[in-house]
CSV table of C-alpha atoms in Angstrom, one decimal:
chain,number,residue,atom,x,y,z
W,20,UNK,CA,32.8,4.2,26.0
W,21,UNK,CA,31.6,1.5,23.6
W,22,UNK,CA,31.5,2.3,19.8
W,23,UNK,CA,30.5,0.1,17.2
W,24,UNK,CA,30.3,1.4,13.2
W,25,UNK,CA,29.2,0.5,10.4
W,26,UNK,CA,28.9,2.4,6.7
W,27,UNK,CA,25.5,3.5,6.1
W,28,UNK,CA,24.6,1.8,2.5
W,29,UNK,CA,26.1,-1.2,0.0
W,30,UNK,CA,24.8,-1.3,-3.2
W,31,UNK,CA,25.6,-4.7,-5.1
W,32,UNK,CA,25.1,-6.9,-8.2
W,33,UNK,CA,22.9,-10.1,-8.1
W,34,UNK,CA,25.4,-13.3,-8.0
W,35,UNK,CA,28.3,-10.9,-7.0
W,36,UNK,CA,29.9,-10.8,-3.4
W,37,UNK,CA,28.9,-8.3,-0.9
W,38,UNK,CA,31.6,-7.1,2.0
W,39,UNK,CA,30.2,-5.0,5.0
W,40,UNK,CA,32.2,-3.8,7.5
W,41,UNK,CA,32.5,-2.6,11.2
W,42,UNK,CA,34.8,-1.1,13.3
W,43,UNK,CA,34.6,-1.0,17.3
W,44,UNK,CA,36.4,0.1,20.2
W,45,UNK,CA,36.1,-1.2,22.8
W,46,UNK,CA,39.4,-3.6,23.1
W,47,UNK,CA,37.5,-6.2,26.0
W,48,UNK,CA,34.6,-6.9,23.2
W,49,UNK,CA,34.8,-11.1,23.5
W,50,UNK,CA,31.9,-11.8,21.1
W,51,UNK,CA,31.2,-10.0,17.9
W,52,UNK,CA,27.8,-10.4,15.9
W,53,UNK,CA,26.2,-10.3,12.7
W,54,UNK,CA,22.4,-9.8,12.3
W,55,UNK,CA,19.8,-9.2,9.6
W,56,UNK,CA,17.0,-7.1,9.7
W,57,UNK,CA,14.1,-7.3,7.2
W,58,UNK,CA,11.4,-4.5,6.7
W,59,UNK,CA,9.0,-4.7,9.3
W,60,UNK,CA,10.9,-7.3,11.3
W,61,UNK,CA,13.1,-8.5,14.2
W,62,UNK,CA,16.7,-9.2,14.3
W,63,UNK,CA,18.2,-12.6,12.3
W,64,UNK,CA,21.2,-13.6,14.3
W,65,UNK,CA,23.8,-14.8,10.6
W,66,UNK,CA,26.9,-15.5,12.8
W,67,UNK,CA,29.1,-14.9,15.6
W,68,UNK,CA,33.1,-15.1,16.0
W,69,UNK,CA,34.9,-14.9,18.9
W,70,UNK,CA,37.5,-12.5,19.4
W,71,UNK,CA,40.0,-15.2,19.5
W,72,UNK,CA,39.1,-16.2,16.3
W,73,UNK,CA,40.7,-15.0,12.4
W,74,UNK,CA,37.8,-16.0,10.5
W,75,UNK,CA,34.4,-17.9,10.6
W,76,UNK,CA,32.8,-19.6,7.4
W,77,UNK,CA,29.1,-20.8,7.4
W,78,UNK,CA,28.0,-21.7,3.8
W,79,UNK,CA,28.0,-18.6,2.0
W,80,UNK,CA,29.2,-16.2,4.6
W,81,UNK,CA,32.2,-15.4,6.1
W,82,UNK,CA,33.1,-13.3,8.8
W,83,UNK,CA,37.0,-12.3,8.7
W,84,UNK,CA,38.1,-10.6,12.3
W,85,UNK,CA,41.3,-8.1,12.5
W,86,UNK,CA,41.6,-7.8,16.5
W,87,UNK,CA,44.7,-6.0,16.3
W,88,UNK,CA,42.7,-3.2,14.6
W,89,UNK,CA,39.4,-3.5,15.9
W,90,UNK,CA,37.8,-4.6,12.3
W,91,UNK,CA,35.2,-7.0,11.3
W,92,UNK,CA,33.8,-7.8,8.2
W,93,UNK,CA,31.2,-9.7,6.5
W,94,UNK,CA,31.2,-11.5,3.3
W,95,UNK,CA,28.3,-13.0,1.4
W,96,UNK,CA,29.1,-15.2,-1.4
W,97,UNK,CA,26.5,-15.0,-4.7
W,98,UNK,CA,24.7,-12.3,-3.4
W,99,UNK,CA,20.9,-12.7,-3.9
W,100,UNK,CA,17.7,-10.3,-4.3
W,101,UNK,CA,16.7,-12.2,-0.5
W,102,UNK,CA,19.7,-10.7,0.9
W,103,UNK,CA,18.4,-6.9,0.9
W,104,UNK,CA,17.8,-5.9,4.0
W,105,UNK,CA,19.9,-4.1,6.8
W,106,UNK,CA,22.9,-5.4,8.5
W,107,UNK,CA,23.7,-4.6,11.9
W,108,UNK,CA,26.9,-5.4,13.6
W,109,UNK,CA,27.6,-5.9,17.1
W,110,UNK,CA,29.5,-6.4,20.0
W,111,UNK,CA,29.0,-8.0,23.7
W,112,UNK,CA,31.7,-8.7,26.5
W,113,UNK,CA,30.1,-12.5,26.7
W,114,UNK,CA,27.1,-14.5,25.0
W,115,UNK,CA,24.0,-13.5,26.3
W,116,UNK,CA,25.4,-10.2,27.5
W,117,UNK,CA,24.3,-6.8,26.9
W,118,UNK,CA,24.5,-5.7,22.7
W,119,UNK,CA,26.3,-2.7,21.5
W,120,UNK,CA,25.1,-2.0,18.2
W,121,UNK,CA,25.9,-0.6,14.9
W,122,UNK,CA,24.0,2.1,13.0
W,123,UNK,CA,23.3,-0.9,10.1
W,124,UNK,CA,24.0,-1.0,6.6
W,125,UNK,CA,21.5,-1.1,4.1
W,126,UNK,CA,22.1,-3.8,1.3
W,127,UNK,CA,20.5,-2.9,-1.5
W,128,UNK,CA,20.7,-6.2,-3.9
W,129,UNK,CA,20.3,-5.0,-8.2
W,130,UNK,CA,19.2,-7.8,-10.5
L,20,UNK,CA,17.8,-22.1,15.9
L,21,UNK,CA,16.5,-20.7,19.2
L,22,UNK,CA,12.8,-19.0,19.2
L,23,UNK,CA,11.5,-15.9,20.5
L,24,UNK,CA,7.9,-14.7,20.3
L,25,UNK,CA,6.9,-11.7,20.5
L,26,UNK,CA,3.4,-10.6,20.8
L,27,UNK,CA,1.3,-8.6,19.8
L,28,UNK,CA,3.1,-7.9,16.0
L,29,UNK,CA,1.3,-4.4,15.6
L,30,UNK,CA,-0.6,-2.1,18.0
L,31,UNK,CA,-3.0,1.2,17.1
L,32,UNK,CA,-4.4,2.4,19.9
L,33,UNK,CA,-5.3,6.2,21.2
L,34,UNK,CA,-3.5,8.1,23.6
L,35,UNK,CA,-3.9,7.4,27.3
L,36,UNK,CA,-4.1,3.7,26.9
L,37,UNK,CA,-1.6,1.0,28.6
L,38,UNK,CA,-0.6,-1.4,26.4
L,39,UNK,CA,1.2,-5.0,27.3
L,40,UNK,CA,3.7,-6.8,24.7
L,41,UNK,CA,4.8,-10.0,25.8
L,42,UNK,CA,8.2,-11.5,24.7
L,43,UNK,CA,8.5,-15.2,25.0
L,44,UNK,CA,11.6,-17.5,24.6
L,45,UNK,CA,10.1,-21.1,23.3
L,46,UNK,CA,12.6,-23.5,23.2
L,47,UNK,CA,15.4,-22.6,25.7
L,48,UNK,CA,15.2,-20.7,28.8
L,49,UNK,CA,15.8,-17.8,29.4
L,50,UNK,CA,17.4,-15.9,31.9
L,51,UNK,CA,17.7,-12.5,30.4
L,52,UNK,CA,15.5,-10.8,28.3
L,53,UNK,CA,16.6,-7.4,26.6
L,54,UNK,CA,14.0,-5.0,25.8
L,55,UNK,CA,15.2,-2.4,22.8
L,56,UNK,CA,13.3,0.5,20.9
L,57,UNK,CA,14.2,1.1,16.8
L,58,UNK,CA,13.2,4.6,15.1
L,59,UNK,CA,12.9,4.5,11.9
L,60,UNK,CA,16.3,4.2,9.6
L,61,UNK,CA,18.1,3.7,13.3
L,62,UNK,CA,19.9,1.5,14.9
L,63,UNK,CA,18.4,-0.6,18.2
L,64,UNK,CA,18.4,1.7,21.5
L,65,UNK,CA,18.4,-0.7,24.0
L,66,UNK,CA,15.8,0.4,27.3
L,67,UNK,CA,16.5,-2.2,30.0
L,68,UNK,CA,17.9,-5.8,30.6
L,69,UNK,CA,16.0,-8.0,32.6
L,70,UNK,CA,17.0,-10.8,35.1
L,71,UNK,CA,14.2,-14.0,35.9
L,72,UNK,CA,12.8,-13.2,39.0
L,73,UNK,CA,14.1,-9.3,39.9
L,74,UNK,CA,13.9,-6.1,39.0
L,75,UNK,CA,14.8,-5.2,35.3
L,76,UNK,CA,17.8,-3.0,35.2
L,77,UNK,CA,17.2,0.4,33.0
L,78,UNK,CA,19.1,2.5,30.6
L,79,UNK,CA,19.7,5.7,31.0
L,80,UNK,CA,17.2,8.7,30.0
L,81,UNK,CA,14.5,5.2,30.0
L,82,UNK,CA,11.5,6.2,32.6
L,83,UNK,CA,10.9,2.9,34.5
L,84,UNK,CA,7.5,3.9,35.7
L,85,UNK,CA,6.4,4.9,32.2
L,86,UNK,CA,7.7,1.6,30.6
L,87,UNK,CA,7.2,-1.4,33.0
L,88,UNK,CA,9.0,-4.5,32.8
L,89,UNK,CA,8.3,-8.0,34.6
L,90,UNK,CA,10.0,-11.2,34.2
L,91,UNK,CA,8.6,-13.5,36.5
L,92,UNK,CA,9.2,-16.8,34.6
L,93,UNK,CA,12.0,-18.6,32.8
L,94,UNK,CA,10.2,-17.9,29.1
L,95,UNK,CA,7.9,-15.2,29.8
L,96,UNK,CA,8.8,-11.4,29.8
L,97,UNK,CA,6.4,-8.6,29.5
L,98,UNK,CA,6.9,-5.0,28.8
L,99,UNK,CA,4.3,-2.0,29.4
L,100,UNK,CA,4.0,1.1,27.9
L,101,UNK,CA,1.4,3.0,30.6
L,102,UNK,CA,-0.5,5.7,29.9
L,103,UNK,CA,1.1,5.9,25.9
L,104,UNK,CA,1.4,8.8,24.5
L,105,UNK,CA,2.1,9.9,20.5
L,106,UNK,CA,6.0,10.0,21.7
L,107,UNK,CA,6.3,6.2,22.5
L,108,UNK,CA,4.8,5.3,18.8
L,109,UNK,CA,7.8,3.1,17.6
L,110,UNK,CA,9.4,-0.1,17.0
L,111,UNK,CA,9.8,-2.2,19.9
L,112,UNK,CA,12.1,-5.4,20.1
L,113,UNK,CA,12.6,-7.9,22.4
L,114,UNK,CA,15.4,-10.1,22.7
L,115,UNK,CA,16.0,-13.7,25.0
L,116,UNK,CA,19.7,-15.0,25.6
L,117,UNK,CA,21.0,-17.9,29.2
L,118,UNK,CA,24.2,-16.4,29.5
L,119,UNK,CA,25.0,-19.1,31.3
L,120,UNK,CA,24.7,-21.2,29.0
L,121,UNK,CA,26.3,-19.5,26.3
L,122,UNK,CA,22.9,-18.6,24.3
L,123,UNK,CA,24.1,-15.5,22.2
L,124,UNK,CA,20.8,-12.9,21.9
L,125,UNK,CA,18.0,-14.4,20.0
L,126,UNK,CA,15.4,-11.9,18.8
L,127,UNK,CA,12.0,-11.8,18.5
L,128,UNK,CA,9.9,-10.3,15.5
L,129,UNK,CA,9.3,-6.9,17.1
L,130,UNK,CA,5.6,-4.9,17.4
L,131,UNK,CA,5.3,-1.7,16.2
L,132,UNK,CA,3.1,0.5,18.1
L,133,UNK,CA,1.1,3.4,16.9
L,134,UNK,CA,-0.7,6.0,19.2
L,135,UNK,CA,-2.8,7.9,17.9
């Protein structure tokens, strides 16, 4: 079946860069998400890559995609005290489709 | 970026009660709606996927008469705990996506309901 997973906590420095990442399984996942989760609230879509797609840059974060290996990372530049929050990554077989999620990552930002 | 609304945000009510929270996509439309449940520290658990105009499509282990879903417009998709009990206290998500049109998931703000 369909696995996506993520480590459990980051713990980073205030202007340094943060790097989460995600393994999944499934070989047919097509679209491959990042989203951000703040106490108390919904889901932030950040980005999406296609799977036939290396790498994915929007201002300060980049998403870098190993298809070969099934790994998919995410990168954000001068890390700030806004970007605590939770991280989940996940996977559908086309946009709009069904999500397999993540557990999250917790990004705990220190001044 | 695309909206979703979701009403209402929070929920306390006592055990027995129905209670309706609406999930609304306002600027594009939508054709699915996903319907997801979060305990706390966990990931999303999605409960069922819901097509405009038929019958919503349910996980597995979800009880389709104990959580009722209707999506009988383009932007409008509701979701109803009947008869709630302490159990279904949580943290429930909605999210709007066209797959036909290449929308990826767009998310709405959650409501976090308490039964007392």
């Amino acid at each position: 079946g369909e696995d996506v997973e993520q480590s459990l906590f980051l713990s980073v420095r205030e202007g340094d860069s943060s790097v989460i990442n995600c393994t999944y399984t499934d070989s047919s996942s097509t679209y491959l998400y990042w989203y951000k989760q703040e106490p108390g609230a919904g889901l932030q879509l950040l980005t999406y890559i296609f799977s036939n797609m290396d790498m994915k840059q929007d201002q300060r974060l980049t998403v870098l995609l190993n298809k070969k290996d099934k790994h998919l990372s995410l990168r954000i530049a001068d890390t700030q005290t806004g970007d605590s929050a939770i991280y989940f990554c996940a996977e559908s077989k086309a946009a709009g489709n069904k999500l397999t999620f993540g557990g999250g990552t917790r990004v705990l930002v220190k001044p | 970026g695309a909206v979703v609304s979701q009403h209402p945000s929070r929920v306390i009510c006592k055990s027995g009660t129905s209670v309706k929270i609406e999930c609304r996509s306002l600027d594009f439309q939508a054709t699915t709606m996903f319907w997801y449940r979060q305990f706390p520290k966990q990931s999303l658990m999605l409960m069922a996927t819901s097509n405009e105009g038929s019958k919503a499509t349910y996980e597995q282990g979800v009880e389709k008469d104990k959580f009722l879903i209707n999506h009988a417009s383009l932007t409008l998709s509701t979701l109803t705990v009947t008869s709630a009990h302490p159990e279904d206290s949580s943290f429930y998500i909605c999210s709007a996506s066209n797959p036909g049109g290449n929308q990826p998931q767009h998310f709405g703000d959650g409501t976090r309901l308490s039964i007392l």
